[in-house]
mmCIF file of C-alpha atoms and ligand atoms in Angstrom:
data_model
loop_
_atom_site.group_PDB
_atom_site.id
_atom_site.type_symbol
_atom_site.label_atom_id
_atom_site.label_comp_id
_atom_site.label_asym_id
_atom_site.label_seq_id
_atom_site.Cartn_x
_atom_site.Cartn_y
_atom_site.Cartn_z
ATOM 1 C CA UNK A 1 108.059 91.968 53.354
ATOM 2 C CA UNK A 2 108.060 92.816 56.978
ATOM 3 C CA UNK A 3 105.003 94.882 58.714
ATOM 4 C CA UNK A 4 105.849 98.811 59.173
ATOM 5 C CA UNK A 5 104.720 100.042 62.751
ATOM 6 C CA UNK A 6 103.792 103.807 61.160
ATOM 7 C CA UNK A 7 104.246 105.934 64.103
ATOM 8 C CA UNK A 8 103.182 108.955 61.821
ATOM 9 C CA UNK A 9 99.401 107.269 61.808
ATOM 10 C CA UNK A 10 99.966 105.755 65.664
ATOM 11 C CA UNK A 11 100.108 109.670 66.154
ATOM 12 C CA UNK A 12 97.168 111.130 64.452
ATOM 13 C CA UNK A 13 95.371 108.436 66.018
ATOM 14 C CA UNK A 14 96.177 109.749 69.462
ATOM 15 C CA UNK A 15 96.047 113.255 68.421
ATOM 16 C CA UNK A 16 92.136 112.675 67.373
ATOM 17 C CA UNK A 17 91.514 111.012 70.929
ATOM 18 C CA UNK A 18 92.974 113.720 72.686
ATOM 19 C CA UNK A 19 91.416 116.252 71.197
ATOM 20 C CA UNK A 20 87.616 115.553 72.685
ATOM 21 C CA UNK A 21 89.819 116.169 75.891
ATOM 22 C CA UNK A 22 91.704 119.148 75.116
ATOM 23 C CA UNK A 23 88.183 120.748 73.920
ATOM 24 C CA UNK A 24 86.472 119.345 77.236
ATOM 25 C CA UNK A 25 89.288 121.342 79.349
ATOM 26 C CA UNK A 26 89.110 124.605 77.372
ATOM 27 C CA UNK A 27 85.241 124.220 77.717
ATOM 28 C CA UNK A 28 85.363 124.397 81.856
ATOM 29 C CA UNK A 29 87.554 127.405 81.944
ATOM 30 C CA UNK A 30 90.762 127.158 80.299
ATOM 31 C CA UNK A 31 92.932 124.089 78.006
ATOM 32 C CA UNK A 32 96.209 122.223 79.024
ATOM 33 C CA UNK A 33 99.357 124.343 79.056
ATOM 34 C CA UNK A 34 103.024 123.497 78.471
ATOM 35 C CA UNK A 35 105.702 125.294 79.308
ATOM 36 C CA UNK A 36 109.303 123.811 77.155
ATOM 37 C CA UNK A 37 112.845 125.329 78.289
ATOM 38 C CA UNK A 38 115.039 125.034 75.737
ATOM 39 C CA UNK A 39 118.465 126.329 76.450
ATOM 40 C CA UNK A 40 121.137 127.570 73.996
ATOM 41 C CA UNK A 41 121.074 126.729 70.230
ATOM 42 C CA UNK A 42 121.696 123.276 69.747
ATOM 43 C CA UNK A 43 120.238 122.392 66.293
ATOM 44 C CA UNK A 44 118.404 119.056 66.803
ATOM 45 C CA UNK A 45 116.581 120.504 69.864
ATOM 46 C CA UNK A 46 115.389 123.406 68.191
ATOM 47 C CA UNK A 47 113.851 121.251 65.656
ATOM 48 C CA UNK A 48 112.226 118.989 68.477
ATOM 49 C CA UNK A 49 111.071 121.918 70.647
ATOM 50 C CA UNK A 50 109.470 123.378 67.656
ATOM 51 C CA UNK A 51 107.570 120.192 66.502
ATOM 52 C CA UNK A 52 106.295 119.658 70.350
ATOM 53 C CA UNK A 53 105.078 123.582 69.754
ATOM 54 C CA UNK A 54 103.380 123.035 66.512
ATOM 55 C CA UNK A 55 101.355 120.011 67.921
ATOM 56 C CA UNK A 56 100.429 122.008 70.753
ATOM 57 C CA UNK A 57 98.617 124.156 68.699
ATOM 58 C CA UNK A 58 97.391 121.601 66.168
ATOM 59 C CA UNK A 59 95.628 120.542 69.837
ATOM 60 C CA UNK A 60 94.393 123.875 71.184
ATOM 61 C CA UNK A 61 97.101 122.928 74.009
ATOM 62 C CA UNK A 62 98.266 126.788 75.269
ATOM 63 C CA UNK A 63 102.527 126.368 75.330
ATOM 64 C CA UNK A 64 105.459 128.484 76.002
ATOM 65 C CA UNK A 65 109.045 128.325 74.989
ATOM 66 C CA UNK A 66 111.639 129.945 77.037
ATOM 67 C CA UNK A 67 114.608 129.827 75.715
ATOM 68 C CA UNK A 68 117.206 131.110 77.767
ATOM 69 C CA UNK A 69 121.501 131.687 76.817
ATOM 70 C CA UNK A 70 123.706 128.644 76.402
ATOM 71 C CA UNK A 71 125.469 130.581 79.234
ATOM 72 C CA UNK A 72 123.078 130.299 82.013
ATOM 73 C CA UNK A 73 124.045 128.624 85.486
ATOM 74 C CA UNK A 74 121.947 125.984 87.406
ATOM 75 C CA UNK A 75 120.966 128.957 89.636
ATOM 76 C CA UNK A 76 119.371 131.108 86.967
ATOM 77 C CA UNK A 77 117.250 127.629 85.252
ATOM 78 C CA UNK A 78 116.326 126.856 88.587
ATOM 79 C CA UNK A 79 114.389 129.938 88.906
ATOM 80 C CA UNK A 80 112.989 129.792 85.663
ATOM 81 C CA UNK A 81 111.948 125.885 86.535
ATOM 82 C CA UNK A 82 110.772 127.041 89.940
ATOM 83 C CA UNK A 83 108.565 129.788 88.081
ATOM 84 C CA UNK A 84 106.502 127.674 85.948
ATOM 85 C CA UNK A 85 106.110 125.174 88.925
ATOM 86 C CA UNK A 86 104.047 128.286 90.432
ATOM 87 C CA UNK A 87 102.158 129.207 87.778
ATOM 88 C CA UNK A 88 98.746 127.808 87.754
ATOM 89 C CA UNK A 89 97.907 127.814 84.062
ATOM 90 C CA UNK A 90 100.965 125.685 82.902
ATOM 91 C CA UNK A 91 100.529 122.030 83.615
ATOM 92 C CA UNK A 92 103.488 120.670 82.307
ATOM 93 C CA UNK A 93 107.305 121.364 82.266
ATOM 94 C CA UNK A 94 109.831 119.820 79.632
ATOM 95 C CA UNK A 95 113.489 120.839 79.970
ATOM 96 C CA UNK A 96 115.118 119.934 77.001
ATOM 97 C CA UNK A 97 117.899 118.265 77.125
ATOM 98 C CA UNK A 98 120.730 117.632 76.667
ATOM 99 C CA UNK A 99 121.699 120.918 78.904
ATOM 100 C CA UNK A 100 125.195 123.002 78.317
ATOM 101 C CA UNK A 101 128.513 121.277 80.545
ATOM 102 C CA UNK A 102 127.929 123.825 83.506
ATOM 103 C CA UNK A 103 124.341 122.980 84.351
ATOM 104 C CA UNK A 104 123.966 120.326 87.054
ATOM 105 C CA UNK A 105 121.014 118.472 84.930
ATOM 106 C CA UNK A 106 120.083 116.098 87.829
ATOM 107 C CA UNK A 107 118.861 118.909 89.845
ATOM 108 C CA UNK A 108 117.695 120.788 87.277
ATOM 109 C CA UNK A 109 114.811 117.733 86.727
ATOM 110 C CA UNK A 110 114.552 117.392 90.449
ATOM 111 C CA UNK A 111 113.376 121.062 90.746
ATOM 112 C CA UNK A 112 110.280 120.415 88.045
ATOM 113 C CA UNK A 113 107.119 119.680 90.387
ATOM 114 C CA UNK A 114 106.351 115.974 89.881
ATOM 115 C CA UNK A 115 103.167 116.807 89.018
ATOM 116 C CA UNK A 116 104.266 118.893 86.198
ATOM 117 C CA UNK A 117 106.694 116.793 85.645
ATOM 118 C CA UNK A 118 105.312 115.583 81.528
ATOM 119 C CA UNK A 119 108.670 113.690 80.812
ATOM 120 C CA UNK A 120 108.435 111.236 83.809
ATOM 121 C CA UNK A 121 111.897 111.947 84.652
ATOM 122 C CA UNK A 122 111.901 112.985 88.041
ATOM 123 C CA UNK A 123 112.471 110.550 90.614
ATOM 124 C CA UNK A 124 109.233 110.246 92.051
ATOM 125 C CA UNK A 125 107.886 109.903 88.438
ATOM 126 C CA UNK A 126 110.544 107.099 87.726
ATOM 127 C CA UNK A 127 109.993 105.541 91.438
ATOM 128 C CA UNK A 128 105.970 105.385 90.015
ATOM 129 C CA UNK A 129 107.216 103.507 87.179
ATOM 130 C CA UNK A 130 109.411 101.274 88.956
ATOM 131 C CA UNK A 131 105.879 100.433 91.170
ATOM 132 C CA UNK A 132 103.962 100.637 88.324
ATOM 133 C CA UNK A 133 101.617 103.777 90.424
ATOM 134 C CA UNK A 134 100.169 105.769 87.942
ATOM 135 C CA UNK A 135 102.167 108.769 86.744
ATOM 136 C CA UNK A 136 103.670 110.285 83.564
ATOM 137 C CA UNK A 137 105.763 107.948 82.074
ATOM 138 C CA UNK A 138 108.941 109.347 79.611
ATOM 139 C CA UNK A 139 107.619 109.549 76.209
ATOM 140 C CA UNK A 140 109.595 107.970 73.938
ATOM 141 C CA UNK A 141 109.488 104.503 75.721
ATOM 142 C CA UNK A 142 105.350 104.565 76.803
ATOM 143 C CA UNK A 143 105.380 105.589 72.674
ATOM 144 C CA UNK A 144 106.809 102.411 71.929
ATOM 145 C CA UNK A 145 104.370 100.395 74.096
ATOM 146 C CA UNK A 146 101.514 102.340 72.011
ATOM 147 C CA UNK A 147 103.144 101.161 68.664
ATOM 148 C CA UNK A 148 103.325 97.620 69.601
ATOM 149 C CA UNK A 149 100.290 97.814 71.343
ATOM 150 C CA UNK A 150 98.393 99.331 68.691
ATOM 151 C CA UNK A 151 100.399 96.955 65.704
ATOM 152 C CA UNK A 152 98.888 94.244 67.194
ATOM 153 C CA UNK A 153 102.151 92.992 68.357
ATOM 154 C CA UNK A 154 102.059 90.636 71.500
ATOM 155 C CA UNK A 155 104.231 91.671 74.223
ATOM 156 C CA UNK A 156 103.251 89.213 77.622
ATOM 157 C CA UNK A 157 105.714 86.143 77.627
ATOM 158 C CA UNK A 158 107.717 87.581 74.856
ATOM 159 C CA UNK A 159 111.507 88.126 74.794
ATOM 160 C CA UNK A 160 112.592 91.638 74.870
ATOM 161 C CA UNK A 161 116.315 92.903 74.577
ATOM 162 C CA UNK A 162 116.790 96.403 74.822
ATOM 163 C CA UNK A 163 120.212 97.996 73.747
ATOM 164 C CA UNK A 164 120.779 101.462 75.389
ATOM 165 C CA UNK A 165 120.682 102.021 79.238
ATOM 166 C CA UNK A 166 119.791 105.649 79.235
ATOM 167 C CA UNK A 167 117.484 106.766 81.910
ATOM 168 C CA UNK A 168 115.462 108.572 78.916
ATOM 169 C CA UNK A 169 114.999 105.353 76.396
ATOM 170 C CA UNK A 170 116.498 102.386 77.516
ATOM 171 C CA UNK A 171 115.536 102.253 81.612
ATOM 172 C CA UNK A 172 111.899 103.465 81.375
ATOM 173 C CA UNK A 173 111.622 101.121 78.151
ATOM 174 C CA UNK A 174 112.930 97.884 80.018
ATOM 175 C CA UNK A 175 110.303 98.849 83.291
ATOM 176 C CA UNK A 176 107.308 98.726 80.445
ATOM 177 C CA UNK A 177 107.815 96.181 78.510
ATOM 178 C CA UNK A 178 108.342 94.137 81.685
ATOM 179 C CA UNK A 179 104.903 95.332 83.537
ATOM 180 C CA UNK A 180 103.649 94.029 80.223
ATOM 181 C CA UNK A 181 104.748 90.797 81.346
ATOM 182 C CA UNK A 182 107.681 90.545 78.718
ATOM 183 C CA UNK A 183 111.316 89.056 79.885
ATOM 184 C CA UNK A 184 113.709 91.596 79.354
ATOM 185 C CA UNK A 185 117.455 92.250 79.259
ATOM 186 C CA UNK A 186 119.032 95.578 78.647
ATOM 187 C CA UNK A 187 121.946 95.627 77.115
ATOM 188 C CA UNK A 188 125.191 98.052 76.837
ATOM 189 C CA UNK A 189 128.703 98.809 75.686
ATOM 190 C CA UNK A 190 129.616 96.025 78.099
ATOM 191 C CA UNK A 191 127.476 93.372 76.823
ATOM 192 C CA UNK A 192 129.209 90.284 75.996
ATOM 193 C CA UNK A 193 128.378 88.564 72.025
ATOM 194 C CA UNK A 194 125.937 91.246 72.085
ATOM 195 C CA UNK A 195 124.291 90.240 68.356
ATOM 196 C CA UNK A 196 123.996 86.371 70.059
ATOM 197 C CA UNK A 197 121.718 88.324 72.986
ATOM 198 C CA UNK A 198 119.909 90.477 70.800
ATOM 199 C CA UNK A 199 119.487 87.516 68.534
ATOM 200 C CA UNK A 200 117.036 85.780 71.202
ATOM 201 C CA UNK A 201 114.661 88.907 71.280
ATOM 202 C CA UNK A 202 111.096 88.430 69.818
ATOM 203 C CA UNK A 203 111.038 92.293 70.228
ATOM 204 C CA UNK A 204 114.194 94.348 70.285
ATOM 205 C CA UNK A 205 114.889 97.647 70.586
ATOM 206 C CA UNK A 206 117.524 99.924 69.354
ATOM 207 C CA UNK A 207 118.728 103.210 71.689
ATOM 208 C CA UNK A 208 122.424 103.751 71.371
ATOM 209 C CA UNK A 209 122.699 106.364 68.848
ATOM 210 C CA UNK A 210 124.968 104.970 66.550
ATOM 211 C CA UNK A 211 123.979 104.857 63.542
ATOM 212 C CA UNK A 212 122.952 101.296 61.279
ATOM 213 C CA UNK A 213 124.787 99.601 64.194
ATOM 214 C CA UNK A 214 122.227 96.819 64.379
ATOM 215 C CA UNK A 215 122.793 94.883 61.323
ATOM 216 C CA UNK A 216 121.486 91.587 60.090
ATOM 217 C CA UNK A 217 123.793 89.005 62.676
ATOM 218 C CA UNK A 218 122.043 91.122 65.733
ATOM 219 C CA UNK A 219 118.499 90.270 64.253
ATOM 220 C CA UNK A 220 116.023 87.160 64.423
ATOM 221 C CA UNK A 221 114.425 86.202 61.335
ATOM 222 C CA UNK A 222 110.693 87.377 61.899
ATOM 223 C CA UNK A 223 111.741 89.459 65.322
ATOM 224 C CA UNK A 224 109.658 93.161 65.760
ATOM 225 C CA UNK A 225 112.526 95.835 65.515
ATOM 226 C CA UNK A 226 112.123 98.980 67.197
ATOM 227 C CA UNK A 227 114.209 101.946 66.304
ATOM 228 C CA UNK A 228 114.472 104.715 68.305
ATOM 229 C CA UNK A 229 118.064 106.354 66.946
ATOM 230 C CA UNK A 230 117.790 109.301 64.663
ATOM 231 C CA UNK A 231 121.061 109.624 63.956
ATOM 232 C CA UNK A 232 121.965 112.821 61.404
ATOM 233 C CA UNK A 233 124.688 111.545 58.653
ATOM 234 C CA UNK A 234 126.684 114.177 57.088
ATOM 235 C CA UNK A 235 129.444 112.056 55.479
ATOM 236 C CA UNK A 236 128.040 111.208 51.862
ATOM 237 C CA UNK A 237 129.915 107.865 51.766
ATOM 238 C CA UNK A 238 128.662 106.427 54.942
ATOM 239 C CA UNK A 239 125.060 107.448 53.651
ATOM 240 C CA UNK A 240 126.509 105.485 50.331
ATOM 241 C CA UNK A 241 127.591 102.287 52.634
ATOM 242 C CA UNK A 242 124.295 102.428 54.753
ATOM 243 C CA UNK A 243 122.290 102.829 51.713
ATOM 244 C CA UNK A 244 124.092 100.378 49.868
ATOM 245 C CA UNK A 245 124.423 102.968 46.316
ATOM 246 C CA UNK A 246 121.008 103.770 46.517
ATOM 247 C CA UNK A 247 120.626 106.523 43.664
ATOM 248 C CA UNK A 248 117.267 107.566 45.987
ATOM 249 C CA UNK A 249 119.005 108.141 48.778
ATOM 250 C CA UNK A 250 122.381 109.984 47.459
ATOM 251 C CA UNK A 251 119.945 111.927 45.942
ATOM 252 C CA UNK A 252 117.676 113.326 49.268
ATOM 253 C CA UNK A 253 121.312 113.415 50.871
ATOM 254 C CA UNK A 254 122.645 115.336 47.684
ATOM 255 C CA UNK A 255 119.568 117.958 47.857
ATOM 256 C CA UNK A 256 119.394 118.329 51.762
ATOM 257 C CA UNK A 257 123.074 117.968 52.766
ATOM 258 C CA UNK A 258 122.256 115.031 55.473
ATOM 259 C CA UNK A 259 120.140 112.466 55.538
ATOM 260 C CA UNK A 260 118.298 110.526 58.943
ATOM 261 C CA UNK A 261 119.768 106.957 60.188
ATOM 262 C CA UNK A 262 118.229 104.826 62.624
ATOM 263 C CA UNK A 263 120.674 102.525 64.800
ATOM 264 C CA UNK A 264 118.880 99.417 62.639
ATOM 265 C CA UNK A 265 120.617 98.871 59.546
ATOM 266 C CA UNK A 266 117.558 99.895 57.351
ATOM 267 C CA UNK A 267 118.176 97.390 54.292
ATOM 268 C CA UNK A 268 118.826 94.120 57.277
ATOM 269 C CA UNK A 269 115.783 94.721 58.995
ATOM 270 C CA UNK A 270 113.259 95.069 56.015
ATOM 271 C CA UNK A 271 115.126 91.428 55.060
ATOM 272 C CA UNK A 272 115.048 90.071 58.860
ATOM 273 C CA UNK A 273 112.288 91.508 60.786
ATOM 274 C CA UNK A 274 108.766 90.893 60.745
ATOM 275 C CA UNK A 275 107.486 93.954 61.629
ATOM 276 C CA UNK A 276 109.582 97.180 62.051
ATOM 277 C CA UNK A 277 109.322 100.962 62.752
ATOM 278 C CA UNK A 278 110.986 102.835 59.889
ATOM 279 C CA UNK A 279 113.440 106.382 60.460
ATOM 280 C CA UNK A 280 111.949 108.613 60.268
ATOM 281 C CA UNK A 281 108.422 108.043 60.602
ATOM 282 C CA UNK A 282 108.777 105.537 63.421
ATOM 283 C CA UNK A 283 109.196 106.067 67.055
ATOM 284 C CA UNK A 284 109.762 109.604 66.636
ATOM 285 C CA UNK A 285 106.318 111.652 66.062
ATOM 286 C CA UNK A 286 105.100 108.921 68.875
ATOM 287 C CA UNK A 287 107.655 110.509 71.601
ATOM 288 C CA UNK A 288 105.772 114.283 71.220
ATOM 289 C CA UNK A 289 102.290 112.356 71.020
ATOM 290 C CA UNK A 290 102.844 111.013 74.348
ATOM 291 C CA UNK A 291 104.143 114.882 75.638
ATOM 292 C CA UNK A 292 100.726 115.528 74.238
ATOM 293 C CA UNK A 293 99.066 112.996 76.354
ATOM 294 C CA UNK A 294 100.915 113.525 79.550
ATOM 295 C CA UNK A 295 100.274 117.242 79.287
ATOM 296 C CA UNK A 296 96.468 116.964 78.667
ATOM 297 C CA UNK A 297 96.582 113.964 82.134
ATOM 298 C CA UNK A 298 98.157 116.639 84.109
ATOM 299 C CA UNK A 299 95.765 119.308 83.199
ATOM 300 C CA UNK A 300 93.267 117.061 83.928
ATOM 301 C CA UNK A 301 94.322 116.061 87.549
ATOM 302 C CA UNK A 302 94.822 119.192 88.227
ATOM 303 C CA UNK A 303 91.616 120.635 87.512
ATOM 304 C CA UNK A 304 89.921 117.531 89.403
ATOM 305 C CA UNK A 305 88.283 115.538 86.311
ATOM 306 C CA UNK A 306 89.997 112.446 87.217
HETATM 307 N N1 GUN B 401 115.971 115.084 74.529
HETATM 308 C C1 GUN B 401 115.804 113.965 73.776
HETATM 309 N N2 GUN B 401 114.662 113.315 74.116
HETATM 310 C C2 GUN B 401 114.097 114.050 75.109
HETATM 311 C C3 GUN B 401 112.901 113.891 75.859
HETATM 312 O O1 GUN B 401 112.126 112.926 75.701
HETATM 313 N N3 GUN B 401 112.663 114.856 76.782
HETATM 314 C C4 GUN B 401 113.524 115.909 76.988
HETATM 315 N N4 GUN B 401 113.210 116.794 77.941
HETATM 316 N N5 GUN B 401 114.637 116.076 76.307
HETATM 317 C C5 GUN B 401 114.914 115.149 75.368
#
């Protein structure tokens, strides 16, 4: 049986080292603050937005939602971004995306102060990266460095094929595992054989969101899989094919009406990989951890401890 990276632990391990921080902060005057914009209703961010709130407070972090009309204009959110970058007490900003058709997104990240900037995605932030200068990184991928770091999983002089080039996952991913001295190809829609290239990967990772696209012929035997796709299946047979029958499964999709995918194949990789992050309980609760700790590093530059 493979090894499971559990990103659930990974998390309350972080959370416990933070919160000597968080305490230290509050103690000389006043503790981290994050400000999250979430705009319209979509479903899946509401249920992000309101996890990164609850682990705020878990933290004693101060946050605010705003949550403005689907139908706002890039004018309107750029107030509201240039707002928080004024106020003092709020140390981070996280837009959530994606944003509604009619809102220029690009400058809607270029307006949050770098500083403030706790997803890593503005282009200062991502020019840092690309330097490797300290500055926030985006969560999800410095997450996955903390899983493999923290599963004991080397990374220098291994193989690393990403699949996804998103400037959220895939990009900042490929940057990190390479300043950890991996070799690494990204890979895309336009990837030639792609299960022969992800085949050569020690460690691959999965960000296309599609789900169980990564089965078995994509996956060296005793390779560490990383799974970043939460993909939400409402069809009851493809949650039948995935599963292959399982009565477990039809069951949880039976009671809830959906069920969580990956983009791995979940009954390949447990056969295939050596070590491997499970959905959910993976990659995800590691992408707010690292809000967590890029909100409590900006409060803490910006109040001069470091
Ligand atoms: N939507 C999906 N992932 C993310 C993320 O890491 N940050 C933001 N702002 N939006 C997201």
């Amino acid at each position: 049986m493979p090894r499971i990276l559990d990103g659930n632990r990974v998390r309350d391990d972080i959370k416990s080292e933070l919160k000597p921080r968080v305490d230290a902060l509050a103690a000389r005057g006043r503790p981290p603050g994050l400000a999250v914009v979430l705009v319209g209703h979509n479903p899946a961010s509401e249920i992000y937005v309101r996890n990164k709130i609850k682990t705020c407070q878990d933290l004693g972090i101060f946050s605010e939602s705003i949550t403005p009309p689907d139908s706002i204009s890039t004018a309107e959110l750029l107030a509201i971004v240039e707002s928080l970058n004024a106020r003092p007490e709020i140390d981070g900003i996280l837009v959530q995306l994606p944003l509604p058709p009619q809102i220029d997104s690009k400058r809607i990240l270029m307006a949050v102060a770098p500083a403030k900037d706790v997803d890593g995605f503005h282009p200062c932030n991502v020019g840092a990266l690309v330097a490797n200068l300290p500055a926030p990184r985006a969560c999800t991928p410095a997450g996955i460095i903390e899983l493999l770091k923290r599963g004991g999983i080397a990374i220098a002089g291994r193989r690393a094929v990403i699949v996804g080039r998103s400037d959220i996952v895939g990009k900042p991913a490929a940057m990190l595992l390479l300043h950890e001295h991996a070799t690494v190809t990204i890979c895309h829609s336009k990837t030639p054989d792609l299960p022969a290239v992800c085949r050569e990967a020690d460690i691959l990772v999965a960000a296309i969101g599609r789900p169980a696209m990564i089965t078995r012929d994509f996956i060296r035997q005793g390779a560490t899989v990383i799974d970043v796709g939460t993909n939400r299946i409402e069809d009851r047979g493809m949650v039948a094919r995935i599963f292959r029958n399982s009565p477990e499964k039809l069951a949880s999709f039976d009671k809830r009406g959906s069920l969580l995918v990956g983009d791995v194949d979940p009954i390949d990789v447990v056969e295939r990989a050596g070590a491997y992050t499970p959905v959910p309980g993976g990659v995800g609760p590691l992408t707010i951890a690292m809000l967590m700790v890029n909100t409590v590093a900006s409060a803490e530059r910006r109040s001069g401890i470091c």
